[in-house]
Coordinates of C-alpha atoms in Angstrom, one line a residue:
Chain A
M1 CA 65.1 77.8 -107.9
L2 CA 64.1 79.8 -105.0
N3 CA 61.0 80.9 -106.9
F4 CA 60.2 77.2 -107.6
I5 CA 60.8 76.1 -103.8
L6 CA 58.4 79.0 -103.0
L7 CA 55.4 77.8 -105.1
I8 CA 55.9 74.5 -103.7
L9 CA 55.7 76.1 -99.9
I10 CA 52.6 78.2 -101.6
Y11 CA 50.9 74.8 -102.8
T12 CA 51.7 73.1 -99.6
G13 CA 49.9 75.8 -97.7
I14 CA 46.7 75.4 -100.0
Y15 CA 46.6 71.9 -99.6
A16 CA 47.6 72.0 -96.0
L17 CA 44.2 73.5 -95.4
M18 CA 42.4 70.9 -97.5
A19 CA 44.2 68.1 -95.2
I20 CA 43.0 69.9 -92.2
G21 CA 39.5 69.5 -93.1
Q22 CA 39.9 65.9 -94.4
N23 CA 42.2 64.9 -91.7
L24 CA 39.1 66.2 -89.1
I25 CA 36.5 63.8 -91.4
T26 CA 39.1 60.8 -92.0
G27 CA 41.3 61.0 -88.9
Y28 CA 39.1 62.0 -86.2
V29 CA 35.8 60.5 -87.3
G30 CA 37.0 57.8 -89.8
L31 CA 35.3 58.6 -92.6
L32 CA 36.6 58.4 -95.7
S33 CA 35.4 61.5 -98.2
L34 CA 36.7 61.8 -101.8
T35 CA 35.2 65.1 -102.4
Q36 CA 37.8 67.8 -101.2
A37 CA 38.4 68.8 -104.9
G38 CA 34.4 68.8 -104.9
F39 CA 35.0 71.7 -102.1
F40 CA 38.0 72.9 -103.9
A41 CA 36.5 74.1 -106.8
I42 CA 32.9 75.6 -105.3
G43 CA 35.4 77.8 -103.5
S44 CA 37.6 78.7 -106.2
Y45 CA 34.4 79.3 -108.7
V46 CA 32.8 81.2 -105.7
T47 CA 35.3 83.6 -105.1
A48 CA 36.1 83.9 -109.0
I49 CA 32.4 84.7 -110.0
L50 CA 31.8 87.0 -107.4
S51 CA 35.0 89.0 -107.8
V52 CA 34.8 88.7 -112.0
T53 CA 31.0 89.1 -112.4
Y54 CA 29.5 91.2 -109.5
G55 CA 33.6 93.2 -108.9
I56 CA 32.8 91.9 -104.7
D57 CA 36.3 92.4 -102.8
F58 CA 38.3 89.1 -102.0
W59 CA 37.8 89.5 -98.2
V60 CA 34.1 89.2 -98.5
T61 CA 34.2 86.2 -100.9
I62 CA 36.1 84.2 -98.7
P63 CA 33.8 83.8 -96.1
L64 CA 31.2 83.2 -98.6
A65 CA 33.3 80.6 -100.7
A66 CA 33.5 78.9 -97.3
V67 CA 30.0 79.0 -96.3
V68 CA 28.7 78.0 -99.9
A69 CA 31.3 74.8 -99.5
G70 CA 29.9 73.8 -96.1
F71 CA 26.1 74.5 -97.4
F72 CA 27.1 71.9 -100.3
G73 CA 29.0 69.3 -97.4
L74 CA 25.3 69.5 -95.6
V75 CA 23.8 68.2 -98.8
I76 CA 25.5 65.7 -99.1
G77 CA 26.3 64.9 -95.2
L78 CA 22.9 64.8 -94.2
P79 CA 21.3 62.0 -96.1
T80 CA 24.7 59.7 -96.0
L81 CA 25.5 60.7 -92.8
R82 CA 22.7 59.3 -91.1
L83 CA 23.8 55.7 -92.8
K84 CA 26.7 53.2 -92.4
G85 CA 30.0 55.3 -93.2
D86 CA 30.7 53.4 -96.5
Y87 CA 27.8 55.8 -98.4
L88 CA 30.1 58.4 -97.7
A89 CA 32.5 57.5 -99.7
I90 CA 30.6 56.4 -102.9
A91 CA 28.5 59.4 -102.7
T92 CA 31.5 62.3 -102.4
L93 CA 33.3 60.2 -105.4
G94 CA 30.0 61.0 -107.3
F95 CA 29.7 64.5 -106.0
G96 CA 33.1 65.3 -107.1
E97 CA 32.5 63.8 -110.9
I98 CA 29.2 65.8 -110.7
V99 CA 30.6 69.2 -109.6
R100 CA 33.3 69.2 -112.6
N101 CA 30.6 68.2 -114.7
I102 CA 28.3 71.4 -114.0
L103 CA 31.2 73.7 -113.9
N104 CA 31.8 72.3 -117.6
N105 CA 28.5 72.8 -118.8
W106 CA 26.7 75.2 -116.6
D107 CA 28.4 78.0 -119.7
K108 CA 26.3 80.9 -118.4
V109 CA 27.7 81.0 -115.2
T110 CA 31.2 79.2 -115.0
N111 CA 32.1 80.3 -118.7
G112 CA 32.4 75.9 -119.4
P113 CA 35.7 74.6 -119.8
M114 CA 36.9 78.1 -120.7
G115 CA 36.6 79.3 -116.5
I116 CA 36.9 81.8 -115.8
Q117 CA 40.2 84.9 -116.4
R118 CA 41.6 87.8 -114.9
I119 CA 40.4 87.3 -111.4
P120 CA 41.2 90.7 -109.5
M121 CA 44.4 90.6 -107.2
I122 CA 44.0 90.7 -103.4
S123 CA 44.5 93.8 -101.7
V124 CA 45.4 93.9 -97.6
F125 CA 45.2 97.6 -96.0
G126 CA 45.2 98.9 -99.7
V127 CA 48.9 96.5 -100.7
R128 CA 48.3 94.9 -103.2
V129 CA 49.3 91.1 -102.9
S130 CA 50.2 89.7 -106.4
P131 CA 51.1 85.8 -106.8
Y132 CA 54.0 87.1 -108.9
E133 CA 55.9 88.3 -106.0
K134 CA 55.9 85.1 -104.3
W135 CA 57.4 85.8 -100.6
G136 CA 53.7 88.4 -99.9
F137 CA 51.3 85.6 -101.0
L138 CA 53.7 82.9 -99.4
V139 CA 53.0 84.9 -96.3
L140 CA 49.6 85.0 -96.3
V141 CA 48.8 81.3 -97.2
W142 CA 50.6 80.5 -94.5
L143 CA 48.8 82.6 -92.0
F144 CA 45.4 80.7 -93.1
V145 CA 47.1 77.8 -92.6
L146 CA 48.0 79.1 -89.2
V147 CA 44.1 80.1 -88.1
G148 CA 43.2 77.3 -89.6
Y149 CA 45.3 74.8 -87.8
L150 CA 44.8 76.5 -84.7
L151 CA 40.7 76.5 -84.9
F152 CA 40.8 72.7 -86.0
E153 CA 43.3 71.9 -83.4
R154 CA 41.3 73.6 -80.5
L155 CA 38.0 72.4 -82.0
A156 CA 39.8 68.5 -82.2
K157 CA 40.9 68.8 -78.6
S158 CA 37.4 70.3 -77.3
R159 CA 34.3 68.1 -76.5
I160 CA 33.0 68.0 -79.9
G161 CA 36.6 66.5 -81.0
R162 CA 36.0 64.3 -77.7
A163 CA 32.7 63.2 -79.3
L164 CA 34.1 62.6 -83.1
E165 CA 36.9 60.3 -81.5
A166 CA 34.0 58.2 -79.4
I167 CA 32.2 57.8 -82.9
R168 CA 34.8 56.6 -84.8
E169 CA 35.7 54.6 -81.6
D170 CA 32.6 52.5 -81.7
E171 CA 29.5 54.0 -82.9
I172 CA 26.5 52.6 -81.2
A173 CA 28.5 52.7 -77.5
A174 CA 28.8 56.5 -78.6
S175 CA 25.5 56.9 -79.1
S176 CA 24.3 55.0 -76.0
M177 CA 26.8 57.9 -74.0
G178 CA 24.2 60.6 -75.5
I179 CA 26.1 61.9 -78.8
N180 CA 24.1 62.6 -81.4
T181 CA 26.1 60.6 -84.1
T182 CA 24.5 62.1 -86.9
R183 CA 24.4 65.9 -86.1
Y184 CA 28.6 65.4 -84.7
K185 CA 29.2 63.2 -88.3
V186 CA 27.3 66.3 -90.4
W187 CA 29.3 68.9 -88.8
A188 CA 32.7 67.5 -89.0
F189 CA 32.0 67.3 -92.8
V190 CA 30.5 70.5 -93.1
F191 CA 33.8 72.4 -91.6
G192 CA 35.9 69.9 -93.9
A193 CA 34.0 71.5 -96.4
A194 CA 34.0 75.0 -95.2
I195 CA 37.8 74.6 -95.1
A196 CA 38.5 73.3 -98.6
G197 CA 36.1 76.2 -99.8
V198 CA 38.6 78.6 -98.4
A199 CA 41.8 76.8 -99.8
G200 CA 39.6 77.2 -103.0
S201 CA 39.2 80.5 -103.2
L202 CA 43.1 81.3 -102.3
Q203 CA 44.3 79.3 -105.2
A204 CA 41.8 81.1 -107.1
E205 CA 43.5 84.2 -106.0
F206 CA 47.1 82.5 -106.8
I207 CA 46.3 81.3 -110.3
L208 CA 44.0 84.7 -111.4
S209 CA 41.6 81.7 -113.2
V210 CA 40.2 78.8 -112.6
T211 CA 39.1 76.2 -115.0
P212 CA 37.0 72.6 -114.3
G213 CA 40.1 71.0 -115.1
A214 CA 42.2 72.2 -112.0
F215 CA 40.0 69.6 -110.1
T216 CA 40.0 66.5 -110.9
F217 CA 39.6 63.4 -108.6
M218 CA 43.6 63.7 -108.4
V219 CA 43.5 66.5 -106.5
S220 CA 41.6 64.5 -104.0
I221 CA 43.4 61.9 -103.6
M222 CA 46.1 64.0 -103.1
V223 CA 44.5 65.3 -100.3
L224 CA 43.8 62.1 -99.3
C225 CA 47.5 60.8 -99.5
M226 CA 48.4 63.7 -97.5
V227 CA 46.6 62.7 -94.3
V228 CA 47.4 59.1 -94.9
L229 CA 51.0 59.4 -95.2
G230 CA 51.7 62.0 -92.5
G231 CA 49.3 60.8 -90.0
M232 CA 45.4 60.6 -89.2
G233 CA 44.4 62.2 -85.9
N234 CA 47.3 64.5 -86.2
F235 CA 47.1 68.2 -87.7
K236 CA 50.3 68.7 -87.6
A237 CA 51.2 65.5 -88.9
V238 CA 48.9 66.3 -92.0
I239 CA 50.9 69.4 -92.7
L240 CA 54.0 67.5 -93.3
G241 CA 52.3 65.2 -95.2
A242 CA 51.0 67.9 -97.3
F243 CA 54.1 69.3 -98.5
L244 CA 55.8 65.7 -99.0
I245 CA 53.1 65.2 -101.1
Q246 CA 53.8 68.6 -103.4
F247 CA 57.4 68.2 -102.8
I248 CA 56.7 64.4 -104.4
S249 CA 54.6 66.0 -107.0
Y250 CA 56.8 68.6 -108.0
F251 CA 59.9 66.3 -107.7
P252 CA 60.6 66.0 -111.7
Q253 CA 60.0 69.8 -112.9
L254 CA 62.4 70.4 -109.8
V255 CA 65.4 68.2 -111.0
G256 CA 64.2 69.1 -114.8
L257 CA 63.6 65.4 -115.8
S258 CA 59.8 66.3 -116.3
N259 CA 60.4 64.9 -120.4
V260 CA 61.9 61.5 -118.9
I261 CA 59.5 60.9 -116.1
P262 CA 55.4 60.7 -117.5
P263 CA 52.8 62.6 -115.7
Q264 CA 51.4 59.2 -114.9
F265 CA 54.2 58.0 -112.7
K266 CA 53.6 59.8 -109.9
Q267 CA 49.7 59.6 -110.0
V268 CA 51.0 55.8 -109.4
L269 CA 53.1 56.7 -106.6
F270 CA 50.3 57.9 -105.3
G271 CA 48.3 55.0 -105.2
L272 CA 51.2 53.2 -104.1
I273 CA 51.7 55.7 -100.9
L274 CA 48.2 54.7 -99.7
V275 CA 48.3 50.7 -100.4
I276 CA 51.6 50.8 -98.7
M277 CA 50.7 52.8 -96.1
M278 CA 47.6 51.3 -94.9
I279 CA 49.7 48.0 -94.9
W280 CA 52.7 48.6 -92.9
R281 CA 52.0 52.1 -91.6
P282 CA 48.3 53.0 -91.1
Q283 CA 49.3 55.5 -88.4
G284 CA 51.3 57.3 -90.8
I285 CA 54.8 58.8 -90.6
L286 CA 53.8 60.9 -87.6
G287 CA 51.3 58.7 -86.0
R288 CA 48.4 59.8 -84.2
E289 CA 48.8 62.4 -81.3
K290 CA 48.3 60.9 -77.8
R291 CA 45.8 61.1 -75.5
N292 CA 45.9 60.8 -71.9
A293 CA 45.1 56.9 -72.8
P294 CA 46.8 54.8 -75.1
G295 CA 45.1 55.2 -78.8
S296 CA 43.0 52.1 -80.0
F297 CA 42.3 53.3 -83.5
F298 CA 44.5 50.6 -85.1
R299 CA 45.1 48.0 -82.6
K300 CA 45.0 44.5 -84.0
G301 CA 41.7 42.8 -84.5
G302 CA 39.5 45.8 -84.0
R303 CA 35.9 45.1 -82.7
S304 CA 33.7 42.7 -83.5
Chain B
M1 CA 16.3 48.8 -125.8
N2 CA 18.8 51.4 -125.6
G3 CA 18.2 51.4 -121.7
M4 CA 17.5 47.1 -121.2
T5 CA 21.2 47.1 -122.8
L6 CA 22.9 49.8 -121.0
G7 CA 20.8 48.4 -117.9
G8 CA 22.1 44.8 -118.0
I9 CA 26.2 46.3 -118.3
Y10 CA 25.2 48.2 -115.1
A11 CA 23.6 44.9 -114.0
L12 CA 26.4 42.7 -114.3
I13 CA 29.2 45.2 -112.6
A14 CA 26.8 45.8 -109.7
L15 CA 26.9 42.1 -109.1
G16 CA 30.7 42.0 -108.6
Y17 CA 29.9 45.3 -106.0
T18 CA 27.5 43.2 -104.2
M19 CA 28.9 40.0 -103.7
V20 CA 31.9 41.5 -102.3
Y21 CA 29.9 43.5 -100.3
G22 CA 27.7 40.5 -99.0
I23 CA 30.7 38.9 -97.9
L24 CA 33.3 41.5 -96.8
K25 CA 31.0 44.4 -96.3
F26 CA 33.8 46.4 -97.7
I27 CA 33.3 48.3 -101.3
N28 CA 35.9 47.8 -104.1
F29 CA 36.8 51.0 -105.2
A30 CA 39.1 49.1 -107.6
H31 CA 36.1 47.0 -109.2
G32 CA 35.9 49.5 -112.1
D33 CA 39.1 49.7 -112.4
I34 CA 39.1 46.1 -113.0
L35 CA 36.9 46.0 -115.3
M36 CA 38.6 48.7 -117.3
V37 CA 41.3 46.7 -117.4
G38 CA 39.3 43.4 -118.5
S39 CA 37.8 45.1 -121.3
Y40 CA 41.3 46.3 -122.7
I41 CA 42.4 43.0 -122.7
G42 CA 39.6 42.0 -124.5
L43 CA 40.0 44.6 -127.0
F44 CA 43.4 43.3 -127.8
T45 CA 42.8 39.6 -128.0
F46 CA 40.0 40.1 -130.3
D47 CA 41.9 42.6 -132.6
A48 CA 44.9 40.0 -132.3
I49 CA 42.9 36.9 -133.4
R50 CA 39.9 37.9 -135.2
G51 CA 41.5 38.4 -138.8
Q52 CA 40.5 40.4 -142.0
T53 CA 36.9 39.0 -142.7
L54 CA 33.8 38.7 -141.5
G55 CA 32.5 35.5 -141.1
P56 CA 31.6 32.6 -138.9
W57 CA 35.1 32.9 -137.1
T58 CA 34.6 36.8 -136.0
I59 CA 31.7 35.3 -133.5
V60 CA 33.8 32.7 -132.2
A61 CA 36.7 35.1 -131.6
F62 CA 34.9 37.9 -130.4
F63 CA 33.9 35.2 -127.4
I64 CA 37.4 34.1 -127.2
A65 CA 38.2 37.7 -126.8
M66 CA 35.3 38.1 -123.9
L67 CA 36.9 34.8 -122.1
A68 CA 40.2 36.1 -122.1
G69 CA 39.5 39.5 -120.5
M70 CA 37.5 37.7 -118.2
L71 CA 40.3 35.3 -117.2
F72 CA 42.7 38.0 -116.4
S73 CA 40.5 40.3 -114.5
A74 CA 39.6 36.9 -112.2
G75 CA 43.1 36.7 -111.7
L76 CA 44.2 39.9 -111.3
G77 CA 41.4 40.4 -108.9
M78 CA 42.4 37.4 -107.0
A79 CA 45.5 39.2 -106.7
I80 CA 44.3 42.4 -106.1
E81 CA 42.6 40.8 -103.0
R82 CA 45.4 38.8 -101.8
I83 CA 48.1 41.8 -101.7
A84 CA 45.8 44.8 -101.0
Y85 CA 42.7 43.4 -99.1
K86 CA 43.6 40.6 -97.2
P87 CA 46.6 41.8 -94.7
L88 CA 44.0 44.5 -93.7
R89 CA 40.8 42.2 -93.2
K90 CA 41.5 42.2 -89.1
A91 CA 42.4 46.4 -89.9
T92 CA 39.6 49.3 -89.0
R93 CA 37.0 49.9 -91.6
L94 CA 38.7 52.8 -93.0
A95 CA 41.8 50.7 -93.9
P96 CA 40.4 48.4 -96.8
L97 CA 38.5 51.5 -98.5
L98 CA 41.8 53.2 -98.6
S99 CA 43.5 50.5 -99.9
A100 CA 40.9 49.7 -102.3
I101 CA 41.1 53.8 -103.3
G102 CA 45.2 53.5 -103.7
V103 CA 44.8 50.3 -106.2
S104 CA 42.1 51.9 -108.2
F105 CA 44.3 55.2 -108.5
I106 CA 47.2 52.5 -109.4
L107 CA 45.4 50.7 -112.4
S108 CA 44.1 53.7 -114.2
N109 CA 46.9 55.3 -114.4
M110 CA 49.0 52.5 -115.0
A111 CA 46.3 51.8 -117.8
A112 CA 47.1 55.4 -119.0
W113 CA 50.5 55.0 -119.0
M114 CA 50.9 51.8 -121.3
W115 CA 48.0 52.2 -123.3
G116 CA 47.5 55.8 -124.3
T117 CA 44.6 58.2 -123.0
K118 CA 42.9 58.0 -126.0
S119 CA 39.5 56.0 -126.3
R120 CA 39.2 53.2 -128.1
K121 CA 36.3 51.0 -129.2
L122 CA 36.0 47.5 -131.0
E123 CA 36.2 48.0 -134.7
Y124 CA 32.3 47.2 -135.8
P125 CA 32.9 43.6 -136.0
F126 CA 29.4 42.6 -136.7
D127 CA 26.8 44.1 -138.9
N128 CA 25.1 46.6 -136.9
T129 CA 21.6 47.1 -139.3
P130 CA 18.7 48.0 -136.9
L131 CA 16.2 45.2 -137.3
H132 CA 12.4 45.8 -136.6
I133 CA 10.6 43.3 -134.8
G134 CA 6.9 43.8 -134.3
G135 CA 7.9 48.1 -134.0
V136 CA 10.4 47.7 -131.8
S137 CA 14.2 48.7 -133.5
I138 CA 16.9 46.7 -132.2
T139 CA 20.8 46.4 -133.3
P140 CA 22.8 43.1 -133.7
H141 CA 24.9 44.5 -131.2
Q142 CA 22.4 44.7 -128.4
I143 CA 20.8 41.5 -129.1
L144 CA 24.4 39.9 -128.5
I145 CA 24.6 42.3 -124.9
L146 CA 21.2 40.6 -124.3
V147 CA 22.1 37.4 -124.8
V148 CA 25.5 37.8 -123.0
V149 CA 23.9 39.2 -120.0
I150 CA 21.3 37.0 -119.7
V151 CA 23.4 33.9 -119.9
M152 CA 25.6 35.5 -117.6
M153 CA 22.9 36.6 -114.8
V154 CA 21.1 33.0 -115.0
S155 CA 24.2 30.6 -114.6
L156 CA 25.5 33.3 -111.6
K157 CA 21.7 32.9 -110.1
L158 CA 22.2 29.1 -111.0
F159 CA 25.7 29.0 -109.3
V160 CA 24.8 30.4 -106.2
D161 CA 21.9 29.1 -105.4
K162 CA 22.1 26.0 -106.6
S163 CA 26.3 24.8 -106.3
R164 CA 28.4 23.7 -103.5
I165 CA 30.3 26.5 -103.8
G166 CA 27.5 28.8 -104.0
K167 CA 26.6 27.9 -100.8
A168 CA 29.5 28.3 -98.9
M169 CA 29.1 31.8 -100.5
R170 CA 25.6 32.9 -99.3
A171 CA 27.3 30.9 -95.9
T172 CA 30.1 32.9 -95.5
S173 CA 27.9 36.2 -96.4
L174 CA 25.6 35.5 -93.3
D175 CA 27.9 34.9 -91.0
Q176 CA 31.7 34.4 -91.8
D177 CA 32.6 33.1 -88.1
T178 CA 30.4 30.2 -88.3
A179 CA 31.0 29.2 -91.7
K180 CA 34.6 28.8 -91.0
L181 CA 33.4 26.5 -87.7
M182 CA 31.2 24.4 -90.3
G183 CA 34.6 23.8 -92.1
I184 CA 34.0 26.2 -94.8
K185 CA 37.2 27.5 -96.1
A186 CA 36.6 31.5 -95.8
D187 CA 39.8 32.7 -97.4
R188 CA 39.3 30.4 -100.6
I189 CA 35.8 31.5 -100.7
I190 CA 36.7 35.2 -100.8
A191 CA 38.9 34.5 -103.5
I192 CA 36.3 32.9 -105.8
T193 CA 33.8 35.5 -104.6
F194 CA 36.5 38.1 -106.1
A195 CA 37.0 36.3 -109.0
I196 CA 33.7 35.6 -110.0
G197 CA 33.1 39.6 -109.5
S198 CA 35.9 40.7 -111.7
A199 CA 34.9 38.5 -114.4
L200 CA 31.3 39.3 -114.4
A201 CA 33.2 43.0 -114.6
A202 CA 35.4 42.1 -117.9
T203 CA 32.2 41.1 -119.4
A204 CA 30.5 44.3 -119.0
G205 CA 33.5 46.2 -120.1
F206 CA 34.1 44.3 -123.0
L207 CA 30.1 44.7 -124.1
I208 CA 30.8 48.3 -123.5
A209 CA 34.0 48.0 -126.0
L210 CA 31.7 46.6 -128.3
E211 CA 28.7 49.2 -127.9
I212 CA 29.9 52.6 -126.3
K213 CA 34.0 53.0 -125.9
V214 CA 36.8 52.5 -123.3
Y215 CA 39.4 54.4 -122.0
P216 CA 41.8 54.2 -118.5
S217 CA 39.7 56.6 -116.2
M218 CA 36.1 54.9 -117.5
G219 CA 36.5 52.5 -114.7
T220 CA 36.0 55.5 -111.5
M221 CA 32.0 56.7 -113.7
T222 CA 31.0 53.3 -114.7
G223 CA 31.8 51.9 -111.5
L224 CA 30.1 54.3 -109.8
K225 CA 26.6 54.1 -111.6
A226 CA 26.8 50.1 -110.7
F227 CA 27.4 51.1 -107.5
V228 CA 24.2 52.9 -107.5
A229 CA 22.6 50.3 -109.1
A230 CA 23.3 47.9 -106.1
V231 CA 22.4 50.0 -104.1
V232 CA 19.0 51.2 -105.2
G233 CA 18.2 47.0 -105.3
G234 CA 19.4 46.7 -102.0
I235 CA 23.0 46.0 -101.3
G236 CA 24.4 42.5 -100.9
N237 CA 20.9 41.3 -102.9
I238 CA 22.0 39.7 -106.0
S239 CA 19.0 39.9 -107.6
G240 CA 18.6 43.4 -106.3
A241 CA 21.9 44.3 -108.2
M242 CA 20.5 42.9 -111.4
L243 CA 17.0 44.9 -110.7
G244 CA 18.4 48.0 -109.8
G245 CA 20.8 48.0 -112.6
I246 CA 18.5 47.8 -115.1
L247 CA 16.0 50.4 -113.8
L248 CA 19.4 52.7 -113.2
G249 CA 20.4 51.6 -117.4
L250 CA 16.7 52.4 -118.1
L251 CA 15.8 55.9 -116.1
E252 CA 19.5 57.3 -117.8
T253 CA 18.2 56.7 -121.2
F254 CA 14.2 57.8 -120.8
G255 CA 15.8 60.3 -118.5
V256 CA 17.7 62.1 -121.6
A257 CA 14.4 61.0 -124.6
L258 CA 11.8 61.7 -123.1
L259 CA 11.9 64.2 -119.5
G260 CA 14.7 66.5 -121.3
I261 CA 17.2 66.3 -118.8
P262 CA 20.7 67.6 -120.8
Y263 CA 22.9 65.1 -122.0
G264 CA 25.8 66.8 -120.5
L265 CA 23.8 66.4 -116.8
R266 CA 23.6 62.8 -117.9
D267 CA 25.8 61.5 -115.2
T268 CA 23.8 63.1 -112.3
I269 CA 21.0 61.3 -112.8
A270 CA 23.1 58.2 -111.1
F271 CA 23.9 60.3 -108.4
V272 CA 20.7 62.2 -107.9
A273 CA 18.9 58.8 -107.5
L274 CA 21.6 57.5 -105.0
I275 CA 20.4 60.5 -102.9
I276 CA 17.1 60.2 -102.7
I277 CA 17.3 56.1 -102.2
L278 CA 19.3 56.7 -99.4
L279 CA 16.6 58.8 -97.9
V280 CA 13.5 57.5 -98.7
K281 CA 14.7 53.2 -98.6
P282 CA 18.2 53.4 -97.4
E283 CA 18.2 49.5 -97.5
G284 CA 17.3 49.4 -101.2
L285 CA 14.0 48.1 -103.1
L286 CA 14.6 44.3 -102.1
G287 CA 17.2 44.7 -99.3
K288 CA 16.3 43.7 -95.9
V289 CA 16.6 46.4 -93.3
E290 CA 19.6 45.0 -90.7
K291 CA 20.0 46.4 -87.4
E292 CA 24.0 47.1 -86.4
K293 CA 24.5 45.2 -83.3
V294 CA 27.1 45.6 -80.6

């Protein structure tokens, strides 16, 4: 039982990292990205391939995972973010599927649907952090969450964060204030991708294997639900959201009903969460963090 | 010919995206899943009524089943619009998109739950020996698909260009507020748009059941490709969607057959096409450049 709760908390941490990235792009810039799973997969495979095939240490692979995921973010972001936000949603939806497609088919490097096994465990100053002893891994994951949270929170409170919010409120007004909207949008997207890459790297070290099947569209939807449920534009709230969604996700196993409740049930529930939250509580459970001025993102009437 | 039939199917789906986008300026992510539901309903109806023997009745049953799928999807599309999108008409741009993603996820998982994840296909209703007409080989299925696609497209084009409702649709998409002032019931027009788009998607889905196969998660990839087709042709533009669909179908078929793109990466073609068109000509082949104003 305790083991199981630890497992949920570890996954909460890994997903919280992705949700923090999603929050920057969806909560702050107000753009819909549907591919945290894609960047998650890229991060996982970077760590897996580098450490298994080339024997490179985890601590070297993790920044590389972030860089590679961020680079792909740039490749997707540059053509789509120059235009209206809607294209990003569709391009990212496609990207997630393509990544899985390539992982499944590029046998030489990714070993196809079989994936890569026997990833070496992490060691910190010579002490091995084994995923079998969950306490150590839990602390490690949440240290990453803490660092990620502080970095992104600082970023969002800085000049850059204000620029991003200005873009969300009114892109044309923002650009007439001299904000290079494309550049800021692309940067936000790249940062969001990079932190998902880090999360992927951690997941690879936790499961000690990677397979394309672990990075379905559902992962992206779960991350999106975390942000929407917790509260867009509030980093603490999305971490809460990450916990709630992971809890729902593992609830059938937790109460021993996984034979009774079909697996699709929770996925239908995730879909319902998105629709219901949008209609009745678009600001999420905790709502947006208040600045000095009252937030106007969800005011009725919108902009014309 | 493979490319043409595939392209025609994409075009039918792309029309739904383009029509909704034209009026509401929003991507209906659930469109692909409405298609999936429509194709299942058509498939079940056909299995229920076709009887044991092949004959003239088979083809009648085929069209009845198609109609059943269309009607069901039209109702579903309208219901979704009413429940999940209409309350968000005045919200931010992000809200209906998120809601649409939710609807899409609900539909595909409900389908997997109720009907299983195994892929299905119409059990060869017609004799499908290829015919050779002037050096081109074509199967009866493909002829059937092309006929249905062409009839649908022509009637849609006539409906939108000539009928009163079509005129109201064009007016609403041009300027919703002014259209309202002119006495057009914009909400009703939007509902009709959803119904037509969904019915076309169901038709396409049923044709996919005839020629390829259907499964609960088919909506994502099929919808994505059709959306690319809509963007290639110029989103919001009905003729553009037809052109884009056919181009994409040809590109996919020839990409695999002639250019030697591995079959596993076939789905990537549409995606690359999207990126290229967004870089080179973001308004699409037949689209107009629209400058956003304050």
